Amino acid sequence: MDGFYLISKSESPKKNTVLAGFAILGLAALVGLFMIVNTPNHESTILSQYKTEEQEFTDYMIKFNKNYNTDEEYLKRFKIFRENSAFIRVHNSLDKDWTLGINQFVDMTLDEFREIYLSNEITVPEEEETEDFHREHYENVEAPTSIDWRSKGAVQGVKYQGQCGGCWSFSTVSAVESSWFIAGHGLPDLSEQQLLDCGGPFGNYGCAGGNIVYGFSYVQKYGLTSESIYPYQAATKTCNTSKQSQKIASIKYVVKVTANDPNALMAAVAVAPVSIGAQADQAAWMYYKGGIVTGSCGIVLNHAVNIVGYNNGNNPPYWIVRNSWGSWWGENGYIRIAISGGNGICGVNMMPMYPVS
Ligand SMILES: *[C@@H]1O[C@H](CO)[C@@H](O)[C@H](O)[C@H]1NC(C)=O
């Protein structure tokens, strides 16, 4: 306000008095105006709330590079964004072990998300359901209190599967990269696209879904070439047999870890990163920002990821899980999930396995 300049020493005392009078009048007018504006008026409160949310949505569109082609689409996405943002605010006010945040998926409904990014229900194939293969590979291992394979250089940077339900290929490839590293060959960057395009005869459907069991079956027969030779395209294409034949890494066999047993799973993770199934179509995953997920995510497996470490000394103890939704999702692309018995939170104990190179 200009009022402060009125006390300036260079001015004559009389002029100051006059100006001070004006200043007081001006201040009174401002206070009156403030009171008028602040009179309860629900219509304008709602309007200003709406404007704030629309500004948030505009910022969101810029940050995540969103373009909506029609006004209809814009309004539809804005409505979904407002509902999801409200859900996220409520969740974050409940003092849970994990927080949700505004990310690239907040303008989508759960149903849309499931359709685009996830597989249909993933089941362990019948004939393999009851048997543990090569359990001797991990069962006498004494699991340390904590382990993180990332710090050993055994895990590639987080990738982004795009609008393709090819999670199974990312989980398979990540496990093979790590097993190749553990076998002493260094860490390769291997091709998910090869599995999408060429893994069909083994029971997979490219971007329409697949299964880590069948992903590993393919790798056992053909091995994998590199990401640079067979780069990712986020769409299922025809298998390029000349690229397929340029093998970079291979596996000898797959260890099937005892299901629904967190102690067995910890011993296995102590030996190598482990591919798992999880249910990932709930808010806990979709809008995950950070912290340790302790519940509310179901056990119908529709996503495949990798456990690359754990901390059993923390309260609550947790798994470190690598996802394939880009590094801007969650904790730099990772999610921590509480260690628990039975099926595990989000079903993470249900279908663990890892390859050996
Ligand atoms: C397969 O990849 C090679 C490059 O390695 C390319 O020259 C060839 O055109 C591709 N074949 C098909 C059928 O796309």
Tab-separated table of C-alpha atoms and ligand atoms in Angstrom:
chain	number	residue	atom	x	y	z
A	1	MET	CA	0.000	0.000	0.000
A	2	ASP	CA	1.060	3.539	-0.699
A	3	GLY	CA	0.368	4.529	2.951
A	4	PHE	CA	3.874	3.570	4.028
A	5	TYR	CA	5.512	6.225	1.841
A	6	LEU	CA	3.537	8.945	3.674
A	7	ILE	CA	5.875	8.856	6.659
A	8	SER	CA	8.814	9.756	4.448
A	9	LYS	CA	10.984	12.490	6.065
A	10	SER	CA	11.344	14.640	2.944
A	11	GLU	CA	7.618	15.570	2.978
A	12	SER	CA	6.233	18.554	4.921
A	13	PRO	CA	4.353	17.673	8.148
A	14	LYS	CA	1.101	19.262	6.912
A	15	LYS	CA	1.059	17.401	3.636
A	16	ASN	CA	1.751	14.241	5.591
A	17	THR	CA	-1.292	14.787	7.789
A	18	VAL	CA	-3.567	15.295	4.793
A	19	LEU	CA	-2.195	12.274	3.011
A	20	ALA	CA	-2.467	10.188	6.162
A	21	GLY	CA	-6.153	11.095	6.309
A	22	PHE	CA	-6.636	9.813	2.766
A	23	ALA	CA	-4.725	6.695	3.649
A	24	ILE	CA	-7.012	5.938	6.581
A	25	LEU	CA	-10.077	6.463	4.394
A	26	GLY	CA	-8.576	4.202	1.747
A	27	LEU	CA	-7.864	1.532	4.324
A	28	ALA	CA	-11.413	1.714	5.635
A	29	ALA	CA	-12.735	1.308	2.090
A	30	LEU	CA	-10.514	-1.733	1.573
A	31	VAL	CA	-11.714	-3.331	4.800
A	32	GLY	CA	-15.338	-2.712	3.744
A	33	LEU	CA	-14.697	-4.271	0.336
A	34	PHE	CA	-13.039	-7.271	1.989
A	35	MET	CA	-16.095	-7.783	4.174
A	36	ILE	CA	-18.434	-7.666	1.174
A	37	VAL	CA	-16.344	-10.193	-0.756
A	38	ASN	CA	-16.161	-12.429	2.296
A	39	THR	CA	-19.902	-12.518	2.920
A	40	PRO	CA	-20.951	-16.181	2.566
A	41	ASN	CA	-21.845	-16.779	-1.065
A	42	HIS	CA	-21.846	-20.473	-1.906
A	43	GLU	CA	-22.155	-19.933	-5.601
A	44	SER	CA	-18.918	-17.972	-5.810
A	45	THR	CA	-17.160	-20.371	-3.411
A	46	ILE	CA	-18.033	-23.293	-5.645
A	47	LEU	CA	-17.045	-21.331	-8.722
A	48	SER	CA	-13.656	-20.414	-7.288
A	49	GLN	CA	-13.105	-24.016	-6.163
A	50	TYR	CA	-13.931	-25.146	-9.699
A	51	LYS	CA	-11.514	-22.582	-11.099
A	52	THR	CA	-8.759	-23.793	-8.779
A	53	GLU	CA	-9.360	-27.366	-9.888
A	54	GLU	CA	-9.452	-26.385	-13.535
A	55	GLN	CA	-6.112	-24.596	-13.050
A	56	GLU	CA	-4.730	-27.777	-11.436
A	57	PHE	CA	-5.999	-29.747	-14.398
A	58	THR	CA	-4.403	-27.323	-16.873
A	59	ASP	CA	-1.083	-27.630	-15.007
A	60	TYR	CA	-1.517	-31.414	-15.071
A	61	MET	CA	-2.095	-31.429	-18.836
A	62	ILE	CA	1.097	-29.452	-19.391
A	63	LYS	CA	3.195	-31.527	-16.996
A	64	PHE	CA	2.117	-34.870	-18.457
A	65	ASN	CA	1.817	-33.659	-22.037
A	66	LYS	CA	-1.900	-34.434	-22.321
A	67	ASN	CA	-3.941	-33.389	-25.320
A	68	TYR	CA	-7.669	-33.924	-25.586
A	69	ASN	CA	-9.087	-33.613	-29.071
A	70	THR	CA	-12.626	-32.434	-28.314
A	71	ASP	CA	-14.361	-30.311	-25.659
A	72	GLU	CA	-16.314	-33.417	-24.740
A	73	GLU	CA	-13.137	-35.385	-24.123
A	74	TYR	CA	-11.649	-32.483	-22.146
A	75	LEU	CA	-14.699	-32.280	-19.860
A	76	LYS	CA	-14.781	-36.061	-19.428
A	77	ARG	CA	-11.085	-36.157	-18.448
A	78	PHE	CA	-11.477	-33.116	-16.170
A	79	LYS	CA	-14.351	-34.861	-14.340
A	80	ILE	CA	-12.292	-38.053	-13.868
A	81	PHE	CA	-9.293	-35.974	-12.774
A	82	ARG	CA	-11.386	-34.137	-10.145
A	83	GLU	CA	-12.797	-37.393	-8.750
A	84	ASN	CA	-9.420	-39.117	-8.621
A	85	SER	CA	-7.734	-36.049	-7.106
A	86	ALA	CA	-10.383	-35.989	-4.372
A	87	PHE	CA	-9.814	-39.716	-3.747
A	88	ILE	CA	-6.059	-39.108	-3.500
A	89	ARG	CA	-6.518	-36.176	-1.073
A	90	VAL	CA	-8.749	-38.290	1.178
A	91	HIS	CA	-6.306	-41.235	1.122
A	92	ASN	CA	-3.394	-38.954	1.995
A	93	SER	CA	-5.323	-37.467	4.918
A	94	LEU	CA	-5.774	-40.904	6.533
A	95	ASP	CA	-2.195	-41.271	7.770
A	96	LYS	CA	-1.514	-44.585	6.020
A	97	ASP	CA	1.906	-46.140	5.405
A	98	TRP	CA	1.844	-45.060	1.757
A	99	THR	CA	0.805	-41.992	-0.161
A	100	LEU	CA	-0.883	-41.497	-3.506
A	101	GLY	CA	-0.068	-38.698	-5.924
A	102	ILE	CA	-1.038	-36.969	-9.145
A	103	ASN	CA	0.621	-38.957	-11.941
A	104	GLN	CA	0.106	-39.756	-15.618
A	105	PHE	CA	-2.830	-42.088	-14.822
A	106	VAL	CA	-5.013	-39.656	-12.852
A	107	ASP	CA	-7.146	-38.751	-15.899
A	108	MET	CA	-8.145	-42.422	-16.383
A	109	THR	CA	-10.736	-44.589	-14.646
A	110	LEU	CA	-9.662	-47.878	-13.059
A	111	ASP	CA	-11.478	-49.763	-15.836
A	112	GLU	CA	-9.672	-47.902	-18.607
A	113	PHE	CA	-6.364	-48.396	-16.858
A	114	ARG	CA	-6.925	-52.149	-16.457
A	115	GLU	CA	-7.857	-52.469	-20.125
A	116	ILE	CA	-4.791	-50.641	-21.466
A	117	TYR	CA	-1.946	-51.460	-19.087
A	118	LEU	CA	-2.705	-54.824	-17.508
A	119	SER	CA	-3.142	-58.453	-18.490
A	120	ASN	CA	-6.233	-60.549	-18.024
A	121	GLU	CA	-6.034	-62.691	-14.936
A	122	ILE	CA	-2.650	-64.451	-14.920
A	123	THR	CA	-2.794	-68.031	-13.681
A	124	VAL	CA	-0.045	-70.487	-12.962
A	125	PRO	CA	-0.384	-73.235	-15.606
A	126	GLU	CA	-2.164	-76.379	-14.274
A	127	GLU	CA	0.652	-78.909	-14.563
A	128	GLU	CA	3.034	-76.620	-12.686
A	129	GLU	CA	0.669	-75.573	-9.949
A	130	THR	CA	1.675	-77.974	-7.205
A	131	GLU	CA	5.334	-78.560	-7.900
A	132	ASP	CA	8.346	-76.472	-6.929
A	133	PHE	CA	11.138	-76.743	-9.489
A	134	HIS	CA	14.776	-76.529	-8.465
A	135	ARG	CA	13.875	-75.474	-4.943
A	136	GLU	CA	17.282	-76.716	-3.830
A	137	HIS	CA	18.761	-73.668	-5.553
A	138	TYR	CA	17.607	-71.330	-2.739
A	139	GLU	CA	16.123	-73.348	0.119
A	140	ASN	CA	19.291	-73.712	2.204
A	141	VAL	CA	20.161	-70.047	1.846
A	142	GLU	CA	20.097	-68.013	5.029
A	143	ALA	CA	18.246	-64.842	4.096
A	144	PRO	CA	19.950	-61.655	5.373
A	145	THR	CA	17.883	-58.985	7.153
A	146	SER	CA	17.884	-56.884	4.019
A	147	ILE	CA	19.165	-56.933	0.464
A	148	ASP	CA	18.918	-54.565	-2.509
A	149	TRP	CA	20.144	-55.913	-5.860
A	150	ARG	CA	20.127	-52.402	-7.323
A	151	SER	CA	23.103	-51.447	-5.171
A	152	LYS	CA	25.034	-54.414	-6.612
A	153	GLY	CA	24.490	-53.168	-10.171
A	154	ALA	CA	22.282	-56.174	-10.960
A	155	VAL	CA	19.185	-54.302	-12.149
A	156	GLN	CA	18.637	-52.256	-15.327
A	157	GLY	CA	17.080	-48.778	-15.184
A	158	VAL	CA	13.300	-48.667	-14.980
A	159	LYS	CA	11.534	-48.961	-18.331
A	160	TYR	CA	8.131	-47.787	-19.565
A	161	GLN	CA	5.809	-50.308	-21.190
A	162	GLY	CA	3.599	-47.583	-22.732
A	163	GLN	CA	0.023	-48.344	-23.716
A	164	CYS	CA	0.717	-52.053	-24.095
A	165	GLY	CA	-0.210	-54.888	-21.717
A	166	GLY	CA	3.264	-56.368	-22.086
A	167	CYS	CA	4.171	-56.323	-18.371
A	168	TRP	CA	4.959	-60.058	-18.584
A	169	SER	CA	7.780	-59.371	-21.073
A	170	PHE	CA	9.278	-56.651	-18.826
A	171	SER	CA	9.211	-58.945	-15.804
A	172	THR	CA	10.755	-61.818	-17.792
A	173	VAL	CA	13.456	-59.633	-19.355
A	174	SER	CA	14.418	-57.938	-16.084
A	175	ALA	CA	14.849	-61.327	-14.374
A	176	VAL	CA	17.019	-62.590	-17.248
A	177	GLU	CA	19.167	-59.428	-17.209
A	178	SER	CA	19.804	-59.967	-13.501
A	179	SER	CA	20.492	-63.694	-13.819
A	180	TRP	CA	22.985	-63.001	-16.635
A	181	PHE	CA	24.689	-60.456	-14.364
A	182	ILE	CA	24.755	-62.848	-11.393
A	183	ALA	CA	26.319	-65.516	-13.630
A	184	GLY	CA	29.253	-63.099	-14.040
A	185	HIS	CA	28.696	-61.689	-17.551
A	186	GLY	CA	27.888	-58.073	-16.676
A	187	LEU	CA	24.478	-56.452	-16.896
A	188	PRO	CA	22.922	-56.581	-20.393
A	189	ASP	CA	20.009	-54.461	-21.659
A	190	LEU	CA	17.707	-57.027	-23.257
A	191	SER	CA	14.728	-56.861	-25.609
A	192	GLU	CA	11.097	-56.896	-24.467
A	193	GLN	CA	9.986	-56.404	-28.069
A	194	GLN	CA	11.475	-59.774	-29.034
A	195	LEU	CA	9.220	-61.470	-26.484
A	196	LEU	CA	6.155	-59.504	-27.600
A	197	ASP	CA	6.757	-60.386	-31.275
A	198	CYS	CA	8.193	-63.906	-31.017
A	199	GLY	CA	6.787	-65.296	-27.746
A	200	GLY	CA	3.357	-66.155	-29.189
A	201	PRO	CA	3.930	-69.881	-29.879
A	202	PHE	CA	4.723	-70.326	-26.166
A	203	GLY	CA	1.292	-69.086	-25.018
A	204	ASN	CA	1.721	-65.307	-24.959
A	205	TYR	CA	-0.313	-62.608	-26.705
A	206	GLY	CA	2.126	-59.698	-26.990
A	207	CYS	CA	0.567	-56.440	-25.813
A	208	ALA	CA	-2.722	-58.264	-25.138
A	209	GLY	CA	-1.079	-60.146	-22.270
A	210	GLY	CA	1.078	-63.104	-21.465
A	211	ASN	CA	2.614	-65.025	-18.623
A	212	ILE	CA	6.118	-64.968	-17.139
A	213	VAL	CA	6.052	-68.808	-17.162
A	214	TYR	CA	5.679	-68.758	-20.970
A	215	GLY	CA	8.088	-65.839	-21.246
A	216	PHE	CA	10.790	-67.946	-19.593
A	217	SER	CA	9.874	-70.962	-21.795
A	218	TYR	CA	10.645	-68.799	-24.824
A	219	VAL	CA	13.938	-67.550	-23.353
A	220	GLN	CA	15.007	-71.115	-22.530
A	221	LYS	CA	14.683	-72.000	-26.197
A	222	TYR	CA	15.875	-68.802	-27.956
A	223	GLY	CA	17.659	-66.637	-25.381
A	224	LEU	CA	17.319	-62.867	-25.772
A	225	THR	CA	18.942	-60.276	-27.975
A	226	SER	CA	19.632	-56.692	-26.902
A	227	GLU	CA	17.294	-53.723	-26.590
A	228	SER	CA	19.383	-51.880	-29.213
A	229	ILE	CA	19.148	-54.705	-31.762
A	230	TYR	CA	15.436	-55.285	-31.165
A	231	PRO	CA	14.113	-51.978	-29.741
A	232	TYR	CA	10.815	-51.495	-27.922
A	233	GLN	CA	7.793	-50.310	-29.922
A	234	ALA	CA	4.899	-50.722	-27.438
A	235	ALA	CA	2.954	-52.728	-30.038
A	236	THR	CA	2.965	-56.363	-31.140
A	237	LYS	CA	4.693	-56.820	-34.515
A	238	THR	CA	5.790	-59.740	-36.642
A	239	CYS	CA	8.680	-61.729	-35.186
A	240	ASN	CA	11.936	-60.703	-36.855
A	241	THR	CA	13.811	-64.008	-36.973
A	242	SER	CA	17.091	-62.429	-38.028
A	243	LYS	CA	17.076	-60.250	-34.881
A	244	GLN	CA	15.839	-63.171	-32.801
A	245	SER	CA	18.880	-65.192	-33.794
A	246	GLN	CA	21.353	-62.579	-32.458
A	247	LYS	CA	21.370	-63.996	-28.951
A	248	ILE	CA	23.056	-61.910	-26.216
A	249	ALA	CA	21.975	-63.742	-23.041
A	250	SER	CA	20.437	-67.088	-22.128
A	251	ILE	CA	19.123	-69.101	-19.185
A	252	LYS	CA	19.611	-72.728	-18.142
A	253	TYR	CA	16.462	-73.283	-16.102
A	254	VAL	CA	13.787	-71.572	-14.043
A	255	VAL	CA	13.451	-71.941	-10.265
A	256	LYS	CA	9.871	-72.015	-9.069
A	257	VAL	CA	9.764	-70.643	-5.531
A	258	THR	CA	7.312	-72.121	-3.009
A	259	ALA	CA	4.128	-70.062	-3.298
A	260	ASN	CA	2.526	-68.166	-0.388
A	261	ASP	CA	5.590	-68.476	1.828
A	262	PRO	CA	7.382	-65.152	2.548
A	263	ASN	CA	10.364	-66.933	4.130
A	264	ALA	CA	10.929	-69.005	0.981
A	265	LEU	CA	10.528	-65.834	-1.076
A	266	MET	CA	13.086	-63.958	1.032
A	267	ALA	CA	15.600	-66.814	0.656
A	268	ALA	CA	15.003	-66.736	-3.106
A	269	VAL	CA	15.463	-62.947	-3.310
A	270	ALA	CA	18.720	-63.405	-1.404
A	271	VAL	CA	19.887	-65.505	-4.401
A	272	ALA	CA	18.475	-63.388	-7.254
A	273	PRO	CA	15.751	-60.867	-8.159
A	274	VAL	CA	12.459	-62.749	-8.511
A	275	SER	CA	9.638	-62.374	-11.060
A	276	ILE	CA	6.201	-62.225	-9.473
A	277	GLY	CA	2.544	-61.681	-10.327
A	278	ALA	CA	0.511	-58.978	-8.557
A	279	GLN	CA	-2.886	-57.357	-8.675
A	280	ALA	CA	-2.204	-53.818	-9.842
A	281	ASP	CA	-5.542	-52.399	-10.970
A	282	GLN	CA	-6.424	-50.641	-7.710
A	283	ALA	CA	-5.644	-47.098	-6.557
A	284	ALA	CA	-2.795	-48.430	-4.369
A	285	TRP	CA	-0.762	-49.057	-7.557
A	286	MET	CA	-2.313	-46.751	-10.096
A	287	TYR	CA	-1.734	-43.537	-8.100
A	288	TYR	CA	1.081	-44.861	-5.888
A	289	LYS	CA	3.549	-42.156	-4.922
A	290	GLY	CA	5.632	-43.537	-2.068
A	291	GLY	CA	5.822	-45.425	1.199
A	292	ILE	CA	4.899	-49.020	2.009
A	293	VAL	CA	1.642	-50.464	0.703
A	294	THR	CA	0.007	-52.432	3.513
A	295	GLY	CA	-3.304	-53.387	1.947
A	296	SER	CA	-6.353	-52.674	-0.202
A	297	CYS	CA	-5.122	-54.083	-3.488
A	298	GLY	CA	-6.614	-57.584	-4.028
A	299	ILE	CA	-5.060	-60.904	-5.073
A	300	VAL	CA	-6.305	-61.414	-8.633
A	301	LEU	CA	-2.979	-61.383	-10.506
A	302	ASN	CA	-3.069	-59.109	-13.562
A	303	HIS	CA	0.407	-57.624	-13.573
A	304	ALA	CA	3.960	-59.007	-13.604
A	305	VAL	CA	6.893	-57.266	-11.940
A	306	ASN	CA	10.165	-58.065	-10.104
A	307	ILE	CA	11.152	-58.181	-6.455
A	308	VAL	CA	14.717	-56.825	-6.409
A	309	GLY	CA	15.207	-56.633	-2.658
A	310	TYR	CA	13.578	-56.408	0.740
A	311	ASN	CA	14.058	-55.016	4.222
A	312	ASN	CA	12.890	-57.365	6.959
A	313	GLY	CA	14.272	-55.125	9.710
A	314	ASN	CA	11.907	-52.256	9.016
A	315	ASN	CA	8.508	-51.730	10.619
A	316	PRO	CA	6.611	-52.704	8.571
A	317	PRO	CA	9.025	-54.977	6.668
A	318	TYR	CA	8.814	-54.535	2.899
A	319	TRP	CA	9.638	-55.870	-0.558
A	320	ILE	CA	11.303	-53.576	-3.112
A	321	VAL	CA	9.414	-54.053	-6.363
A	322	ARG	CA	10.513	-52.864	-9.803
A	323	ASN	CA	7.666	-51.774	-12.068
A	324	SER	CA	7.552	-50.936	-15.794
A	325	TRP	CA	5.471	-47.738	-15.736
A	326	GLY	CA	8.354	-45.327	-16.130
A	327	SER	CA	10.666	-43.784	-13.571
A	328	TRP	CA	8.293	-40.887	-12.806
A	329	TRP	CA	5.806	-43.348	-11.288
A	330	GLY	CA	6.050	-44.195	-7.559
A	331	GLU	CA	9.496	-44.150	-5.957
A	332	ASN	CA	11.549	-43.579	-9.120
A	333	GLY	CA	9.650	-46.394	-10.809
A	334	TYR	CA	9.621	-48.680	-7.757
A	335	ILE	CA	6.962	-49.589	-5.202
A	336	ARG	CA	7.487	-50.942	-1.697
A	337	ILE	CA	4.982	-53.540	-0.528
A	338	ALA	CA	4.700	-54.829	3.033
A	339	ILE	CA	5.972	-58.379	3.598
A	340	SER	CA	3.153	-60.554	4.893
A	341	GLY	CA	2.074	-64.203	4.977
A	342	GLY	CA	-0.403	-66.153	2.841
A	343	ASN	CA	-0.983	-64.736	-0.630
A	344	GLY	CA	0.894	-61.575	0.332
A	345	ILE	CA	-0.243	-57.967	-0.116
A	346	CYS	CA	-1.505	-57.573	-3.731
A	347	GLY	CA	-0.847	-61.326	-4.194
A	348	VAL	CA	2.941	-60.909	-4.408
A	349	ASN	CA	3.624	-64.303	-2.734
A	350	MET	CA	1.478	-66.285	-5.170
A	351	MET	CA	3.632	-66.841	-8.243
A	352	PRO	CA	7.338	-66.225	-7.596
A	353	MET	CA	10.018	-67.609	-9.923
A	354	TYR	CA	13.467	-66.700	-11.225
A	355	PRO	CA	15.769	-67.924	-14.007
A	356	VAL	CA	19.344	-69.163	-13.658
A	357	SER	CA	21.872	-68.403	-16.416
B	1	LIG	C1	14.526	-57.690	-39.506
B	1	LIG	O1	15.537	-56.854	-39.010
B	1	LIG	C2	16.546	-56.530	-39.946
B	1	LIG	C3	17.611	-55.757	-39.212
B	1	LIG	O2	18.266	-56.598	-38.299
B	1	LIG	C4	15.968	-55.759	-41.100
B	1	LIG	O3	16.967	-55.482	-42.040
B	1	LIG	C5	14.845	-56.581	-41.725
B	1	LIG	O4	14.194	-55.804	-42.707
B	1	LIG	C6	13.836	-57.001	-40.673
B	1	LIG	N1	12.898	-57.930	-41.258
B	1	LIG	C7	11.608	-57.758	-41.232
B	1	LIG	C8	10.780	-58.836	-41.851
B	1	LIG	O5	11.089	-56.784	-40.736
